[in-house]
């Protein structure tokens, strides 16, 4: 395919520039790992490639970002995918932090954490289920939806709650994202009120 031919040309160029032990497969893994972890997470990138040291990844990365715009035909496409991945990483971190602050604001979040739903609660989840999803996601780490599903299934409080236990990891993740948006809206409200009061 044209993509494979471009990759071969790129590999040959990099070999000529001093990277003879990086295969096309390594190059593809490097791009995917940058997208998943961020361009400066050299240890995670090296772990994902599996055959390169951190120092080798650093040298390769420096060459990729410095010479890539001139030497790699689809550099714009590759770098855009990495940037989109980095945006997702930032978004995840923001969500995790909003959740952490909400849970930390309660003395006993497993019993007392509440969310201002407005007209947005919906009928698919109860307040108890939402509270559990918030607290457990905070413990497990944002984005660990498979683990969250496992905890829902094993928790005694929900042993007869067949609907909740039947939710897929994707559905649970979507619900957590929805709840985090509500939390972020709660956080915006006091700022808006303070700004309005200051303007009077």
PDB file of C-alpha atoms in Angstrom:
ATOM      1  CA  UNK A   1       0.000   0.000   0.000  1.00  0.00           C
ATOM      2  CA  UNK A   2       1.108   3.622  -0.370  1.00  0.00           C
ATOM      3  CA  UNK A   3       1.246   3.912   3.446  1.00  0.00           C
ATOM      4  CA  UNK A   4       3.597   0.935   3.718  1.00  0.00           C
ATOM      5  CA  UNK A   5       5.798   2.367   0.946  1.00  0.00           C
ATOM      6  CA  UNK A   6       5.945   5.708   2.798  1.00  0.00           C
ATOM      7  CA  UNK A   7       6.868   3.884   6.012  1.00  0.00           C
ATOM      8  CA  UNK A   8       9.626   1.964   4.208  1.00  0.00           C
ATOM      9  CA  UNK A   9      11.041   5.202   2.762  1.00  0.00           C
ATOM     10  CA  UNK A  10      10.904   6.793   6.208  1.00  0.00           C
ATOM     11  CA  UNK A  11      12.675   3.819   7.797  1.00  0.00           C
ATOM     12  CA  UNK A  12      15.389   3.942   5.152  1.00  0.00           C
ATOM     13  CA  UNK A  13      15.873   7.656   5.807  1.00  0.00           C
ATOM     14  CA  UNK A  14      16.109   7.129   9.532  1.00  0.00           C
ATOM     15  CA  UNK A  15      18.565   4.267   8.983  1.00  0.00           C
ATOM     16  CA  UNK A  16      20.702   6.591   6.886  1.00  0.00           C
ATOM     17  CA  UNK A  17      20.528   9.149   9.696  1.00  0.00           C
ATOM     18  CA  UNK A  18      21.800   6.678  12.275  1.00  0.00           C
ATOM     19  CA  UNK A  19      18.827   4.525  13.368  1.00  0.00           C
ATOM     20  CA  UNK A  20      19.615   1.229  11.623  1.00  0.00           C
ATOM     21  CA  UNK A  21      18.055  -0.920  14.361  1.00  0.00           C
ATOM     22  CA  UNK A  22      14.601   0.643  14.267  1.00  0.00           C
ATOM     23  CA  UNK A  23      12.178  -1.364  12.126  1.00  0.00           C
ATOM     24  CA  UNK A  24       8.941  -0.157  10.537  1.00  0.00           C
ATOM     25  CA  UNK A  25       7.180  -2.058  13.325  1.00  0.00           C
ATOM     26  CA  UNK A  26       9.185  -0.118  15.961  1.00  0.00           C
ATOM     27  CA  UNK A  27       8.259   3.145  14.231  1.00  0.00           C
ATOM     28  CA  UNK A  28       4.535   2.256  14.311  1.00  0.00           C
ATOM     29  CA  UNK A  29       4.791   1.266  17.997  1.00  0.00           C
ATOM     30  CA  UNK A  30       6.631   4.514  18.766  1.00  0.00           C
ATOM     31  CA  UNK A  31       3.812   6.582  17.191  1.00  0.00           C
ATOM     32  CA  UNK A  32       1.084   4.614  18.989  1.00  0.00           C
ATOM     33  CA  UNK A  33       2.873   4.865  22.358  1.00  0.00           C
ATOM     34  CA  UNK A  34       3.362   8.641  21.966  1.00  0.00           C
ATOM     35  CA  UNK A  35      -0.352   8.962  21.260  1.00  0.00           C
ATOM     36  CA  UNK A  36      -1.306   6.839  24.280  1.00  0.00           C
ATOM     37  CA  UNK A  37       1.125   8.228  26.875  1.00  0.00           C
ATOM     38  CA  UNK A  38       2.340  11.611  25.572  1.00  0.00           C
ATOM     39  CA  UNK A  39       5.520  12.409  23.632  1.00  0.00           C
ATOM     40  CA  UNK A  40       7.692  12.993  26.724  1.00  0.00           C
ATOM     41  CA  UNK A  41       6.798   9.794  28.610  1.00  0.00           C
ATOM     42  CA  UNK A  42       9.941   7.994  27.443  1.00  0.00           C
ATOM     43  CA  UNK A  43       9.793   5.158  29.978  1.00  0.00           C
ATOM     44  CA  UNK A  44       6.223   4.179  29.006  1.00  0.00           C
ATOM     45  CA  UNK A  45       7.070   4.497  25.301  1.00  0.00           C
ATOM     46  CA  UNK A  46      10.136   2.252  25.748  1.00  0.00           C
ATOM     47  CA  UNK A  47       8.049  -0.274  27.726  1.00  0.00           C
ATOM     48  CA  UNK A  48       5.433  -0.381  24.982  1.00  0.00           C
ATOM     49  CA  UNK A  49       7.944  -0.783  22.153  1.00  0.00           C
ATOM     50  CA  UNK A  50       9.555  -3.516  24.200  1.00  0.00           C
ATOM     51  CA  UNK A  51      12.937  -3.678  22.441  1.00  0.00           C
ATOM     52  CA  UNK A  52      14.388  -0.183  23.054  1.00  0.00           C
ATOM     53  CA  UNK A  53      16.002   1.499  26.054  1.00  0.00           C
ATOM     54  CA  UNK A  54      14.805   4.844  27.378  1.00  0.00           C
ATOM     55  CA  UNK A  55      17.938   6.514  25.951  1.00  0.00           C
ATOM     56  CA  UNK A  56      17.297   5.015  22.506  1.00  0.00           C
ATOM     57  CA  UNK A  57      13.704   6.276  22.620  1.00  0.00           C
ATOM     58  CA  UNK A  58      14.877   9.765  23.655  1.00  0.00           C
ATOM     59  CA  UNK A  59      17.327   9.949  20.745  1.00  0.00           C
ATOM     60  CA  UNK A  60      14.751   8.645  18.264  1.00  0.00           C
ATOM     61  CA  UNK A  61      12.098  11.023  19.593  1.00  0.00           C
ATOM     62  CA  UNK A  62      14.427  14.028  19.278  1.00  0.00           C
ATOM     63  CA  UNK A  63      15.131  13.077  15.647  1.00  0.00           C
ATOM     64  CA  UNK A  64      11.433  12.479  14.935  1.00  0.00           C
ATOM     65  CA  UNK A  65      10.335  15.911  16.203  1.00  0.00           C
ATOM     66  CA  UNK A  66      13.328  17.851  14.812  1.00  0.00           C
ATOM     67  CA  UNK A  67      13.671  16.268  11.383  1.00  0.00           C
ATOM     68  CA  UNK A  68      10.234  14.758  10.929  1.00  0.00           C
ATOM     69  CA  UNK A  69       8.589  17.804   9.318  1.00  0.00           C
ATOM     70  CA  UNK A  70      11.200  17.699   6.525  1.00  0.00           C
ATOM     71  CA  UNK A  71      11.831  13.969   6.223  1.00  0.00           C
ATOM     72  CA  UNK A  72       8.514  12.203   6.917  1.00  0.00           C
ATOM     73  CA  UNK A  73       5.845  12.502   4.250  1.00  0.00           C
ATOM     74  CA  UNK A  74       2.887  12.021   6.621  1.00  0.00           C
ATOM     75  CA  UNK A  75       4.465  13.824   9.589  1.00  0.00           C
ATOM     76  CA  UNK A  76       1.471  16.203   9.912  1.00  0.00           C
ATOM     77  CA  UNK A  77      -0.938  13.289  10.175  1.00  0.00           C
ATOM     78  CA  UNK A  78       1.258  11.411  12.676  1.00  0.00           C
ATOM     79  CA  UNK A  79       1.905  14.459  14.856  1.00  0.00           C
ATOM     80  CA  UNK A  80      -1.798  15.422  14.816  1.00  0.00           C
ATOM     81  CA  UNK A  81      -2.743  11.968  16.135  1.00  0.00           C
ATOM     82  CA  UNK A  82      -0.162  12.325  18.915  1.00  0.00           C
ATOM     83  CA  UNK A  83      -1.519  15.801  19.797  1.00  0.00           C
ATOM     84  CA  UNK A  84      -5.088  14.439  19.896  1.00  0.00           C
ATOM     85  CA  UNK A  85      -3.888  11.656  22.210  1.00  0.00           C
ATOM     86  CA  UNK A  86      -2.223  14.227  24.467  1.00  0.00           C
ATOM     87  CA  UNK A  87      -5.469  16.245  24.611  1.00  0.00           C
ATOM     88  CA  UNK A  88      -7.290  13.098  25.764  1.00  0.00           C
ATOM     89  CA  UNK A  89      -4.631  12.527  28.454  1.00  0.00           C
ATOM     90  CA  UNK A  90      -5.144  16.108  29.735  1.00  0.00           C
ATOM     91  CA  UNK A  91      -8.922  15.657  29.674  1.00  0.00           C
ATOM     92  CA  UNK A  92      -8.612  12.420  31.693  1.00  0.00           C
ATOM     93  CA  UNK A  93      -6.379  14.148  34.245  1.00  0.00           C
ATOM     94  CA  UNK A  94      -8.889  17.019  34.573  1.00  0.00           C
ATOM     95  CA  UNK A  95     -11.751  14.566  35.071  1.00  0.00           C
ATOM     96  CA  UNK A  96      -9.805  12.574  37.669  1.00  0.00           C
ATOM     97  CA  UNK A  97      -8.930  15.780  39.565  1.00  0.00           C
ATOM     98  CA  UNK A  98     -12.558  17.052  39.556  1.00  0.00           C
ATOM     99  CA  UNK A  99     -13.639  13.675  40.925  1.00  0.00           C
ATOM    100  CA  UNK A 100     -10.866  13.602  43.554  1.00  0.00           C
ATOM    101  CA  UNK A 101     -11.863  17.068  44.824  1.00  0.00           C
ATOM    102  CA  UNK A 102     -15.548  16.119  44.983  1.00  0.00           C
ATOM    103  CA  UNK A 103     -14.845  12.944  46.974  1.00  0.00           C
ATOM    104  CA  UNK A 104     -12.375  14.784  49.259  1.00  0.00           C
ATOM    105  CA  UNK A 105     -15.030  17.449  50.011  1.00  0.00           C
ATOM    106  CA  UNK A 106     -17.164  14.848  51.894  1.00  0.00           C
ATOM    107  CA  UNK A 107     -16.367  13.443  55.357  1.00  0.00           C
ATOM    108  CA  UNK A 108     -17.852  10.083  54.438  1.00  0.00           C
ATOM    109  CA  UNK A 109     -18.290  10.083  50.642  1.00  0.00           C
ATOM    110  CA  UNK A 110     -19.512   6.460  50.436  1.00  0.00           C
ATOM    111  CA  UNK A 111     -22.555   7.552  52.499  1.00  0.00           C
ATOM    112  CA  UNK A 112     -22.952  11.277  51.924  1.00  0.00           C
ATOM    113  CA  UNK A 113     -21.560  12.266  48.502  1.00  0.00           C
ATOM    114  CA  UNK A 114     -24.348  13.952  46.559  1.00  0.00           C
ATOM    115  CA  UNK A 115     -24.589  15.434  43.090  1.00  0.00           C
ATOM    116  CA  UNK A 116     -26.643  18.402  41.955  1.00  0.00           C
ATOM    117  CA  UNK A 117     -28.464  16.780  39.068  1.00  0.00           C
ATOM    118  CA  UNK A 118     -30.771  19.619  38.083  1.00  0.00           C
ATOM    119  CA  UNK A 119     -32.935  17.996  35.399  1.00  0.00           C
ATOM    120  CA  UNK A 120     -30.121  15.655  34.373  1.00  0.00           C
ATOM    121  CA  UNK A 121     -30.369  12.612  36.650  1.00  0.00           C
ATOM    122  CA  UNK A 122     -32.189  10.365  34.221  1.00  0.00           C
ATOM    123  CA  UNK A 123     -33.945   7.160  35.269  1.00  0.00           C
ATOM    124  CA  UNK A 124     -31.268   4.579  34.454  1.00  0.00           C
ATOM    125  CA  UNK A 125     -29.188   4.894  37.643  1.00  0.00           C
ATOM    126  CA  UNK A 126     -30.110   5.497  41.292  1.00  0.00           C
ATOM    127  CA  UNK A 127     -28.351   7.996  43.560  1.00  0.00           C
ATOM    128  CA  UNK A 128     -26.792   5.086  45.501  1.00  0.00           C
ATOM    129  CA  UNK A 129     -25.397   3.634  42.272  1.00  0.00           C
ATOM    130  CA  UNK A 130     -24.035   7.018  41.200  1.00  0.00           C
ATOM    131  CA  UNK A 131     -22.396   7.507  44.608  1.00  0.00           C
ATOM    132  CA  UNK A 132     -20.766   4.083  44.348  1.00  0.00           C
ATOM    133  CA  UNK A 133     -19.534   4.798  40.787  1.00  0.00           C
ATOM    134  CA  UNK A 134     -17.973   8.109  41.884  1.00  0.00           C
ATOM    135  CA  UNK A 135     -16.245   6.734  44.987  1.00  0.00           C
ATOM    136  CA  UNK A 136     -15.067   3.512  43.352  1.00  0.00           C
ATOM    137  CA  UNK A 137     -13.750   5.305  40.231  1.00  0.00           C
ATOM    138  CA  UNK A 138     -11.828   7.636  42.519  1.00  0.00           C
ATOM    139  CA  UNK A 139     -10.266   4.600  44.249  1.00  0.00           C
ATOM    140  CA  UNK A 140      -9.516   2.548  41.126  1.00  0.00           C
ATOM    141  CA  UNK A 141      -8.439   5.445  38.898  1.00  0.00           C
ATOM    142  CA  UNK A 142     -10.365   7.208  36.155  1.00  0.00           C
ATOM    143  CA  UNK A 143     -10.811   5.145  32.988  1.00  0.00           C
ATOM    144  CA  UNK A 144     -10.529   1.681  34.594  1.00  0.00           C
ATOM    145  CA  UNK A 145     -14.010   0.675  33.495  1.00  0.00           C
ATOM    146  CA  UNK A 146     -13.393  -3.099  33.407  1.00  0.00           C
ATOM    147  CA  UNK A 147     -12.282  -3.002  37.051  1.00  0.00           C
ATOM    148  CA  UNK A 148     -15.256  -0.778  37.918  1.00  0.00           C
ATOM    149  CA  UNK A 149     -17.618  -3.347  36.368  1.00  0.00           C
ATOM    150  CA  UNK A 150     -15.977  -6.088  38.462  1.00  0.00           C
ATOM    151  CA  UNK A 151     -16.462  -4.068  41.670  1.00  0.00           C
ATOM    152  CA  UNK A 152     -20.133  -3.427  40.826  1.00  0.00           C
ATOM    153  CA  UNK A 153     -20.683  -7.174  40.375  1.00  0.00           C
ATOM    154  CA  UNK A 154     -18.981  -8.173  43.627  1.00  0.00           C
ATOM    155  CA  UNK A 155     -20.387  -5.455  45.922  1.00  0.00           C
ATOM    156  CA  UNK A 156     -22.964  -6.886  48.384  1.00  0.00           C
ATOM    157  CA  UNK A 157     -25.160  -3.761  48.255  1.00  0.00           C
ATOM    158  CA  UNK A 158     -26.007  -4.526  44.616  1.00  0.00           C
ATOM    159  CA  UNK A 159     -26.300  -8.309  44.747  1.00  0.00           C
ATOM    160  CA  UNK A 160     -29.980  -8.209  43.663  1.00  0.00           C
ATOM    161  CA  UNK A 161     -29.649  -5.137  41.451  1.00  0.00           C
ATOM    162  CA  UNK A 162     -29.602  -7.058  38.178  1.00  0.00           C
ATOM    163  CA  UNK A 163     -29.919  -3.994  35.953  1.00  0.00           C
ATOM    164  CA  UNK A 164     -26.921  -2.249  37.527  1.00  0.00           C
ATOM    165  CA  UNK A 165     -24.880  -5.466  37.477  1.00  0.00           C
ATOM    166  CA  UNK A 166     -25.694  -5.969  33.780  1.00  0.00           C
ATOM    167  CA  UNK A 167     -24.181  -2.611  32.738  1.00  0.00           C
ATOM    168  CA  UNK A 168     -21.207  -2.906  30.403  1.00  0.00           C
ATOM    169  CA  UNK A 169     -17.863  -1.228  31.203  1.00  0.00           C
ATOM    170  CA  UNK A 170     -18.580   1.280  28.389  1.00  0.00           C
ATOM    171  CA  UNK A 171     -21.982   2.171  29.883  1.00  0.00           C
ATOM    172  CA  UNK A 172     -20.455   2.609  33.344  1.00  0.00           C
ATOM    173  CA  UNK A 173     -17.699   4.808  31.894  1.00  0.00           C
ATOM    174  CA  UNK A 174     -20.274   6.972  30.100  1.00  0.00           C
ATOM    175  CA  UNK A 175     -22.224   7.386  33.322  1.00  0.00           C
ATOM    176  CA  UNK A 176     -19.095   8.405  35.238  1.00  0.00           C
ATOM    177  CA  UNK A 177     -18.269  10.950  32.509  1.00  0.00           C
ATOM    178  CA  UNK A 178     -21.808  12.351  32.759  1.00  0.00           C
ATOM    179  CA  UNK A 179     -21.519  12.641  36.555  1.00  0.00           C
ATOM    180  CA  UNK A 180     -18.126  14.358  36.270  1.00  0.00           C
ATOM    181  CA  UNK A 181     -19.648  16.930  33.876  1.00  0.00           C
ATOM    182  CA  UNK A 182     -22.313  17.626  36.531  1.00  0.00           C
ATOM    183  CA  UNK A 183     -19.566  18.033  39.166  1.00  0.00           C
ATOM    184  CA  UNK A 184     -17.673  20.431  36.892  1.00  0.00           C
ATOM    185  CA  UNK A 185     -20.891  22.444  36.426  1.00  0.00           C
ATOM    186  CA  UNK A 186     -21.290  22.575  40.229  1.00  0.00           C
ATOM    187  CA  UNK A 187     -17.753  23.972  40.442  1.00  0.00           C
ATOM    188  CA  UNK A 188     -18.539  26.643  37.837  1.00  0.00           C
ATOM    189  CA  UNK A 189     -21.673  27.870  39.641  1.00  0.00           C
ATOM    190  CA  UNK A 190     -19.977  29.402  42.713  1.00  0.00           C
ATOM    191  CA  UNK A 191     -17.432  31.135  40.436  1.00  0.00           C
ATOM    192  CA  UNK A 192     -20.248  32.583  38.318  1.00  0.00           C
ATOM    193  CA  UNK A 193     -22.094  33.755  41.457  1.00  0.00           C
ATOM    194  CA  UNK A 194     -18.931  35.345  42.882  1.00  0.00           C
ATOM    195  CA  UNK A 195     -18.304  37.125  39.555  1.00  0.00           C
ATOM    196  CA  UNK A 196     -21.917  38.381  39.486  1.00  0.00           C
ATOM    197  CA  UNK A 197     -21.665  39.613  43.088  1.00  0.00           C
ATOM    198  CA  UNK A 198     -18.396  41.408  42.331  1.00  0.00           C
ATOM    199  CA  UNK A 199     -19.971  43.112  39.318  1.00  0.00           C
ATOM    200  CA  UNK A 200     -22.869  44.551  41.402  1.00  0.00           C
TER     201      UNK A 200
END
